[in-house]
Amino acid sequence: MQTFITKLQTYIKEGDILFKEPMSGHTSFRVGGPADYFVQPASREEIRGAIMAAKEEKVPFFVIGNGSNLLVSDRGWRGMILQVGKNYQEITVDDNIITARSGATLARVAKEALDHSLTGMEFAAGIPGSVGGAVAMNAGAYDGEIRNILLDAEVMTSEGEFITIPAADLDLSYRHSCVFEKDYLVLSARFLLAPGDPGQIRGRMDELARARKEKQPLEYPSAGSTFKRPKGYFAGKLIQDAGLKGYTVGGAQVSEKHSGFVINRGGATAEEIAFLIAQVQKKVEQQFGVRMEPEVRFVGFEEGETACHFLQK
Ligand SMILES: Cc1cc2nc3c(=O)[nH]c(=O)nc-3n(C[C@H](O)[C@H](O)[C@H](O)COP(=O)(O)OP(=O)(O)OC[C@H]3O[C@@H](n4cnc5c(N)ncnc54)[C@H](O)[C@@H]3O)c2cc1C
């Protein structure tokens, strides 16, 4: 691995490479074991350099943003976690267009929109993800979605090429984009907003923040909605109707406030969370014949080891 580290160091500053870094400090679930190499690049050349070094040296890598939609295994990640985050978050505003590097949080971009009296971004202010994660997941809330405001995204292809893709070609649909299938890394996004009244923009953001606080268990670590909305149903209602509200495995629990959220009540392990997710999935399917697909992404679980794996234990 020395060759990989040496190569990495030619691209990335010393303080931006961490070793054996606990992922619990970088995920909103607050669980996850160590990443062998945790890298925080500061330019697109650094991003490319780190990924090419990993590919050349056959080091497994995974890209994360703000870690708000991830369940990282207790064993952590053998290889490199590349966090496009705090070192890569410049935002610029030009008329009605906001350009944000993918490491910027949606909250910061929304604040920038407010400061420039631009409307359209209010729905995103309370989503705790990065621009990269939000484009990849087509994040959305309260009738708003990234695809409604996205003009285009600059991505890096798996060959290390930088290209700009119009939103229409990103195959954006409910919590989906082609970013994963095409193996793109999102570098930046341009959002087209409209002039608005700052009082109204702030009012809407405050209103949505109140709604979140009232309905969601924000006082506990979680990854937001655990499951995608199955067609024709609401995941939270199905879970509640299956009698699983408050269902607990160790430190993991189906929130009593919002059944669509699995929370870390304190001291949960990733395995407990994964097991609980699998149980919920199984019980809902048994009772209602509806297969719910996790929205949360599993990282560092072994090949073939999905949530279902834990059911067999
Ligand atoms: C309390 C709470 C509330 C939430 N509410 C909402 C909500 O209302 N609506 C909603 O949609 N989501 C919500 N979420 C989930 C989450 O915030 C979103 O899915 C967000 O878009 C994830 O962004 P992230 O930067 O945290 O991505 P991460 O969790 O770091 O990664 C998620 C996925 O995106 C990929 N990814 C990240 N960055 C990049 C990049 N630059 N290029 C390519 N791929 C990348 C990762 O590989 C991973 O597969 C909530 C989460 C929490 C904890």
Short mmCIF file of C-alpha atoms in Angstrom, two decimals, residues 44 88 97-100 135 150-157 160-171 178-179 182 184-191:
data_model
loop_
_atom_site.label_atom_id
_atom_site.label_comp_id
_atom_site.label_asym_id
_atom_site.label_seq_id
_atom_site.Cartn_x
_atom_site.Cartn_y
_atom_site.Cartn_z
CA ARG A 44 -11.04 18.56 -9.30
CA TYR A 88 -14.62 21.62 -2.12
CA ILE A 97 -27.95 31.06 -11.59
CA ILE A 98 -26.13 29.57 -8.61
CA THR A 99 -23.09 27.42 -9.33
CA ALA A 100 -22.05 25.23 -6.42
CA VAL A 135 -27.78 15.50 -7.48
CA LEU A 150 -30.99 21.83 -11.92
CA LEU A 151 -29.65 23.32 -15.12
CA ASP A 152 -26.67 21.04 -15.56
CA ALA A 153 -23.94 19.25 -13.62
CA GLU A 154 -20.24 18.96 -14.23
CA VAL A 155 -19.14 15.39 -13.63
CA MET A 156 -15.98 13.33 -13.84
CA THR A 157 -16.38 10.14 -15.85
CA GLY A 160 -11.24 10.81 -15.54
CA GLU A 161 -12.76 13.13 -18.13
CA PHE A 162 -14.57 16.30 -17.00
CA ILE A 163 -17.88 16.82 -18.83
CA THR A 164 -20.96 18.94 -18.34
CA ILE A 165 -24.30 17.17 -18.63
CA PRO A 166 -27.63 18.97 -19.03
CA ALA A 167 -30.16 18.04 -16.32
CA ALA A 168 -32.41 16.47 -18.96
CA ASP A 169 -29.70 13.87 -19.68
CA LEU A 170 -29.18 12.85 -16.06
CA ASP A 171 -32.26 10.62 -15.98
CA CYS A 178 -27.93 7.99 -13.78
CA VAL A 179 -24.91 9.11 -11.69
CA LYS A 182 -22.75 5.69 -15.26
CA TYR A 184 -20.04 9.63 -12.55
CA LEU A 185 -18.60 11.75 -9.81
CA VAL A 186 -20.50 15.03 -9.49
CA LEU A 187 -18.11 17.99 -9.37
CA SER A 188 -20.50 20.92 -9.47
CA ALA A 189 -24.06 21.86 -10.31
CA ARG A 190 -25.77 24.92 -11.73
CA PHE A 191 -29.20 25.77 -10.35
#
